[in-house]
Short mmCIF file of C-alpha atoms and ligand atoms in Angstrom, two decimals:
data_model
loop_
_atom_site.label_atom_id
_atom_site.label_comp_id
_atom_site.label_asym_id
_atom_site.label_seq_id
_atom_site.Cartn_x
_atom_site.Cartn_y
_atom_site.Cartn_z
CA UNK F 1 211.36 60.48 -105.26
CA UNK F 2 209.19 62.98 -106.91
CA UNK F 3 206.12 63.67 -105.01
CA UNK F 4 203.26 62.49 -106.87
CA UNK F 5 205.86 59.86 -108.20
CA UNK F 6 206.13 56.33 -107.48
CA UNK F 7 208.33 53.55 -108.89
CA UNK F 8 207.49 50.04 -108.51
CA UNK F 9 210.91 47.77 -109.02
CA UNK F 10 211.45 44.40 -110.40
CA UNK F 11 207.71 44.14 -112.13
CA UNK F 12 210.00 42.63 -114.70
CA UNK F 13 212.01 39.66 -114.53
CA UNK F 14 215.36 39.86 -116.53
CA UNK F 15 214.08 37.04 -118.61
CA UNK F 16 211.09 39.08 -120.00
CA UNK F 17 213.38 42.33 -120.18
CA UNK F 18 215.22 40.51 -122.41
CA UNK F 19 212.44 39.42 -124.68
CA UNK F 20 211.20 43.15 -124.78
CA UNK F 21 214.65 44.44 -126.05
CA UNK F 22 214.75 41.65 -128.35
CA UNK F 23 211.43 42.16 -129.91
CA UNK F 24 212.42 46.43 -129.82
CA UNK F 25 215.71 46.04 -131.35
CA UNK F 26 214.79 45.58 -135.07
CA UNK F 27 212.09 48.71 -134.85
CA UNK F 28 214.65 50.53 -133.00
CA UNK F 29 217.47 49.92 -135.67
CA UNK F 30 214.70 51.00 -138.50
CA UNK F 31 213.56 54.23 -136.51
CA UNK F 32 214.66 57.79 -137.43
CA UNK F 33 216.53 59.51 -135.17
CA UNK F 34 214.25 63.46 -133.47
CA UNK F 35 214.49 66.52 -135.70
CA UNK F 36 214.54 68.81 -133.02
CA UNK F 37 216.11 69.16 -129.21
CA UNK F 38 212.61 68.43 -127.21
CA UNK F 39 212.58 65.07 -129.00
CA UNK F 40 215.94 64.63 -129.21
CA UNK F 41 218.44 64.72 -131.96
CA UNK F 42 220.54 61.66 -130.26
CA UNK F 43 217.00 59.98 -129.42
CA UNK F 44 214.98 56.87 -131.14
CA UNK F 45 210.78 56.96 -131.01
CA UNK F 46 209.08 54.38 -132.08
CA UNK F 47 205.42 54.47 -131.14
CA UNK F 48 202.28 52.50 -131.87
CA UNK F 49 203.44 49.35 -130.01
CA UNK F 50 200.41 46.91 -130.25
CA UNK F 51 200.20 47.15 -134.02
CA UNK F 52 204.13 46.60 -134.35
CA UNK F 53 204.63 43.38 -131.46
CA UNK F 54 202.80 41.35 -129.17
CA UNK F 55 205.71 41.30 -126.66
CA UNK F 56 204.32 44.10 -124.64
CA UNK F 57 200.87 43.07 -123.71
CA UNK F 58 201.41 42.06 -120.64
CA UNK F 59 203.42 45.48 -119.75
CA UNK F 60 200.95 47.21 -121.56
CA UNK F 61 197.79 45.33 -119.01
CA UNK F 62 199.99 45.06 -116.41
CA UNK F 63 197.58 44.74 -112.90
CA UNK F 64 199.82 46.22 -110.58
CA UNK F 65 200.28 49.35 -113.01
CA UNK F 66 196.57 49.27 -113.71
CA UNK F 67 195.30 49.24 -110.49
CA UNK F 68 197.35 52.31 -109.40
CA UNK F 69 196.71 54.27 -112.07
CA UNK F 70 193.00 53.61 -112.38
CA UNK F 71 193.04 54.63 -108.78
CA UNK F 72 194.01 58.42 -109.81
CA UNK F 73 191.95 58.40 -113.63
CA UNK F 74 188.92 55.73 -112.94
CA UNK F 75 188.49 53.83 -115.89
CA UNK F 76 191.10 54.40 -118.50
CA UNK F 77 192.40 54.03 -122.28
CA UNK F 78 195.89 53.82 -123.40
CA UNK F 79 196.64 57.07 -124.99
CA UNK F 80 200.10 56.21 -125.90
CA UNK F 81 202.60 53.71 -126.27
CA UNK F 82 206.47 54.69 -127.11
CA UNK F 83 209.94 53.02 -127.31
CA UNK F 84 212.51 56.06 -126.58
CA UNK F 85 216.07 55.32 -126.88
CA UNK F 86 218.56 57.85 -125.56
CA UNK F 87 221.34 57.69 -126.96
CA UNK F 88 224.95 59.04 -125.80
CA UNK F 89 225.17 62.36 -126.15
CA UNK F 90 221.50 63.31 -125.78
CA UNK F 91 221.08 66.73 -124.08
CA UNK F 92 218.25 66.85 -121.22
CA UNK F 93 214.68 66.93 -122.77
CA UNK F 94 212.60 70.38 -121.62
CA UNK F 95 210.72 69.61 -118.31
CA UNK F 96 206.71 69.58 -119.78
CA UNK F 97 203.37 68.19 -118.53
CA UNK F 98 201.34 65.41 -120.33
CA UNK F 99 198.65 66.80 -119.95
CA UNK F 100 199.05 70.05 -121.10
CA UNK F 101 198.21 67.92 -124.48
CA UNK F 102 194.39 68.60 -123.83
CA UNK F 103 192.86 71.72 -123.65
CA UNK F 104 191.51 70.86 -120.26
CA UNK F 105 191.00 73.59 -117.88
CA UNK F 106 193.51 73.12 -114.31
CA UNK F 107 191.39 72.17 -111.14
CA UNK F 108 189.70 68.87 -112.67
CA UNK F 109 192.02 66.71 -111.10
CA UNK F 110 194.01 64.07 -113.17
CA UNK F 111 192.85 62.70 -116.88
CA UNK F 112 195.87 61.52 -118.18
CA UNK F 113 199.11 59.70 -116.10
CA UNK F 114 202.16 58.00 -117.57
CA UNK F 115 204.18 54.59 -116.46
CA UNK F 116 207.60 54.67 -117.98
CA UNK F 117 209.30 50.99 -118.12
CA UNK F 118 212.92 50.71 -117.68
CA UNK F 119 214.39 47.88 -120.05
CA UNK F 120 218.61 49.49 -119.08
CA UNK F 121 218.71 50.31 -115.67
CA UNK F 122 218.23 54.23 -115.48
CA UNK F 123 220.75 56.31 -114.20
CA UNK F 124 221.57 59.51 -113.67
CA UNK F 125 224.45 59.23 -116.37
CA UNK F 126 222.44 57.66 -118.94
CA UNK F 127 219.32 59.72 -119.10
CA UNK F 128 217.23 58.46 -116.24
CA UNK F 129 213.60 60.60 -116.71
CA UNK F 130 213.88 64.08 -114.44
CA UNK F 131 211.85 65.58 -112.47
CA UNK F 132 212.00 69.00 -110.75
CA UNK F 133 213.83 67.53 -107.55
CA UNK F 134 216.04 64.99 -109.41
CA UNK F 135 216.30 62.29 -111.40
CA UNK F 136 214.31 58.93 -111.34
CA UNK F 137 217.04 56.48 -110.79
CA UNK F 138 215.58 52.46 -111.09
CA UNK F 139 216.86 49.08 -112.22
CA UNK F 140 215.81 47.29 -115.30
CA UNK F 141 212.33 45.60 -114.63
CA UNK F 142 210.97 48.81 -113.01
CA UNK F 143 208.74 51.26 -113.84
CA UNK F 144 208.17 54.52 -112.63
CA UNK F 145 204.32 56.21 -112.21
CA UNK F 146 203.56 59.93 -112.46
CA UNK F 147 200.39 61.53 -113.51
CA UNK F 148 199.98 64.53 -116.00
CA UNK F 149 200.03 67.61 -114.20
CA UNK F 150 203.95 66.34 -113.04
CA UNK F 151 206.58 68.50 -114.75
CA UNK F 152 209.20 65.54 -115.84
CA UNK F 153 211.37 65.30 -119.06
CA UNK F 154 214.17 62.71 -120.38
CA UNK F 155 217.85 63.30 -118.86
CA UNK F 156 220.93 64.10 -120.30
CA UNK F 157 222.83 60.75 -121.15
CA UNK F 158 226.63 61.54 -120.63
CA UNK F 159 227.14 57.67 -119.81
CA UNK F 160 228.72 55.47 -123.06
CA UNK F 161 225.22 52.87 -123.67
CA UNK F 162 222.28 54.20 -124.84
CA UNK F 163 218.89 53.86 -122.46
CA UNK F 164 215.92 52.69 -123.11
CA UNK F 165 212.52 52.61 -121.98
CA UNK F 166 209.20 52.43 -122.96
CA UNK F 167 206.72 55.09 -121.98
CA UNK F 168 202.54 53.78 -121.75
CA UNK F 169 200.56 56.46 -121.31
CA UNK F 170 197.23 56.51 -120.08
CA UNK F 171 194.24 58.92 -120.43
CA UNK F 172 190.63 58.96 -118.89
CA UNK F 173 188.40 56.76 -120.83
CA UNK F 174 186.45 59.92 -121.28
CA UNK F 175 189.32 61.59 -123.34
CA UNK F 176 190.57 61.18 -127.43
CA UNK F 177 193.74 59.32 -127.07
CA UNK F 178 196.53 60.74 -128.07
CA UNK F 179 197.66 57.66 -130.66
CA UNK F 180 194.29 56.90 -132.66
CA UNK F 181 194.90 53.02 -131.72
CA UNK F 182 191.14 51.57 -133.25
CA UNK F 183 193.08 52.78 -136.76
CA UNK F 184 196.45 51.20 -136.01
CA UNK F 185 194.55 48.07 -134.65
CA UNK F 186 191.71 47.05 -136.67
CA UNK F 187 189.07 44.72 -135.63
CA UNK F 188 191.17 41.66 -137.42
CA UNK F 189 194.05 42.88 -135.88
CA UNK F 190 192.46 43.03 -132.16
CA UNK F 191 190.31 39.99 -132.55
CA UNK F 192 194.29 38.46 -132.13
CA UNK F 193 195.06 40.48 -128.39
CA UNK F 194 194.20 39.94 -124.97
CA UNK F 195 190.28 41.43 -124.17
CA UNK F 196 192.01 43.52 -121.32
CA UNK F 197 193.99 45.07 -124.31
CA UNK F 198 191.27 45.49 -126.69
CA UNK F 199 189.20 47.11 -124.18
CA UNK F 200 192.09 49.87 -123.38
CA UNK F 201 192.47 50.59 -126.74
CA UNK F 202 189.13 51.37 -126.86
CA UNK F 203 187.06 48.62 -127.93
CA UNK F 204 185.11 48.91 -125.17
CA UNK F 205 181.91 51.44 -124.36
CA UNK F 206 182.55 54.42 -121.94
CA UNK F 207 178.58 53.86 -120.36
CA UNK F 208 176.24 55.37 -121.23
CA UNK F 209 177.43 55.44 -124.86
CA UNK F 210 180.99 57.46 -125.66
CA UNK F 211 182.88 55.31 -128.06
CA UNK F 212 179.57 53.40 -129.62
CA UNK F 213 179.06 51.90 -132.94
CA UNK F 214 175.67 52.29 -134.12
CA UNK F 215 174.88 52.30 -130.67
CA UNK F 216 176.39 48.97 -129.70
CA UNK F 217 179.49 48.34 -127.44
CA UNK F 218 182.10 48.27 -130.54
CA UNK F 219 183.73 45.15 -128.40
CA UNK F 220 180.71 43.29 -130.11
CA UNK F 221 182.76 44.12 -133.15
CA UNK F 222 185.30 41.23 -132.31
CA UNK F 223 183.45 38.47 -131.66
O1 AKG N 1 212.15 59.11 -121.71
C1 AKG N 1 211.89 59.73 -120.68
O2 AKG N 1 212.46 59.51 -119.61
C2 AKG N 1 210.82 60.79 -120.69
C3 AKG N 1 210.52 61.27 -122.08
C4 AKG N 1 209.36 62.21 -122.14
O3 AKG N 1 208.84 62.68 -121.17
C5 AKG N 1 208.83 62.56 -123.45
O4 AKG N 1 209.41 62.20 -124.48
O5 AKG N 1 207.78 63.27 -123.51
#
């Protein structure tokens, strides 16, 4: 594996893989396919997850993921949450950084990290997410770990099934998310989801006071 890169397998049982895909497939089948080659003309997006199903949550709060990736950012936000089909004959993605997103000078250490979900089991052949030394190969149920600053990019999928995965990315709770989630997920829509979730989408105070309404922790907005 990638240094810097970690995958954690079987998070998932098949059962709740199966539920994902299930609750996926009908956004999937609506979604557009990429314009260009970086987001793939043979490749399916569908972001802004928590407004669109409640099948994810626990993926999305997962305490294993959570707990290693608060490890490298501190306390965190998601930043961004994305379904990505790859479809046969999808050409390799450019390798890129996440974090090159933010105009944050090198040297800071990490602000942003990424945990992509496998929901097919990721091959080689079917697109499995590259990294500099080689692919990230991992069974359905898995997901892999990197942070920002790790140059990584979807593979090529020359296999006959399309893969899928869903990619939860994570930023510093210091830093503007990349989806604006407080927008897609009003209070009445939030008051609905699990406080871990409404707190990472950023219903919760960064102390002293980033992310305040009129001064008050906008969690107090939900009860
Ligand atoms: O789907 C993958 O394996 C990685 C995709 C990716 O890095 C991206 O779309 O920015």
């Amino acid at each position: 594996m990638e240094p810097g890169a970690v995958i954690l397998e079987d998070l998932l049982s098949l059962e709740e893989v199966a539920a994902i895909r299930n609750a996926l497939r009908p956004l999937l089948d609506a979604a557009p396919f990429g314009t260009n080659s970086f987001v793939g003309r043979h490749t399916k997006r569908v972001f802004g997850l928590p407004a669109k199903t409640r099948a994810l949550d626990h993926l999305l709060t997962h305490p294993r993921v959570l707990a290693e990736l608060e490890a490298l950012l501190g306390p965190m936000l998601l930043s961004t949450t994305v379904a990505v089909e790859i479809q046969p004959g999808e050409t390799a993605q450019t390798l890129h950084t996440d974090g090159s997103a933010w105009p944050v000078p090198p040297g800071g250490g990490e602000f942003v990290a990424n945990a992509i979900w496998a929901l097919d089991d990721f091959t080689e052949a079917n697109g499995a997410t590259r990294f500099t030394s080689g692919v990230a190969e991992m069974p359905a149920g898995s997901v892999l770990l990197y942070p920002g600053s790790l140059p990584h990019g979807g593979g090529a999928n020359v296999s006959e099934a399309p893969r899928l995965g869903v990619i939860v990315g994570y930023t510093a709770a210091w830093l503007r998310q990349q989806e604006n989630f407080t927008l897609t997920c009003p209070p009445e829509l939030a008051r609905t989801m699990p406080e871990r979730l409404q707190a990472l989408l950023g219903y919760e105070l960064y102390p002293p006071f980033v992310g305040h309404v009129d001064g008050r922790d906008p969690k107090e907005l939900l009860r």
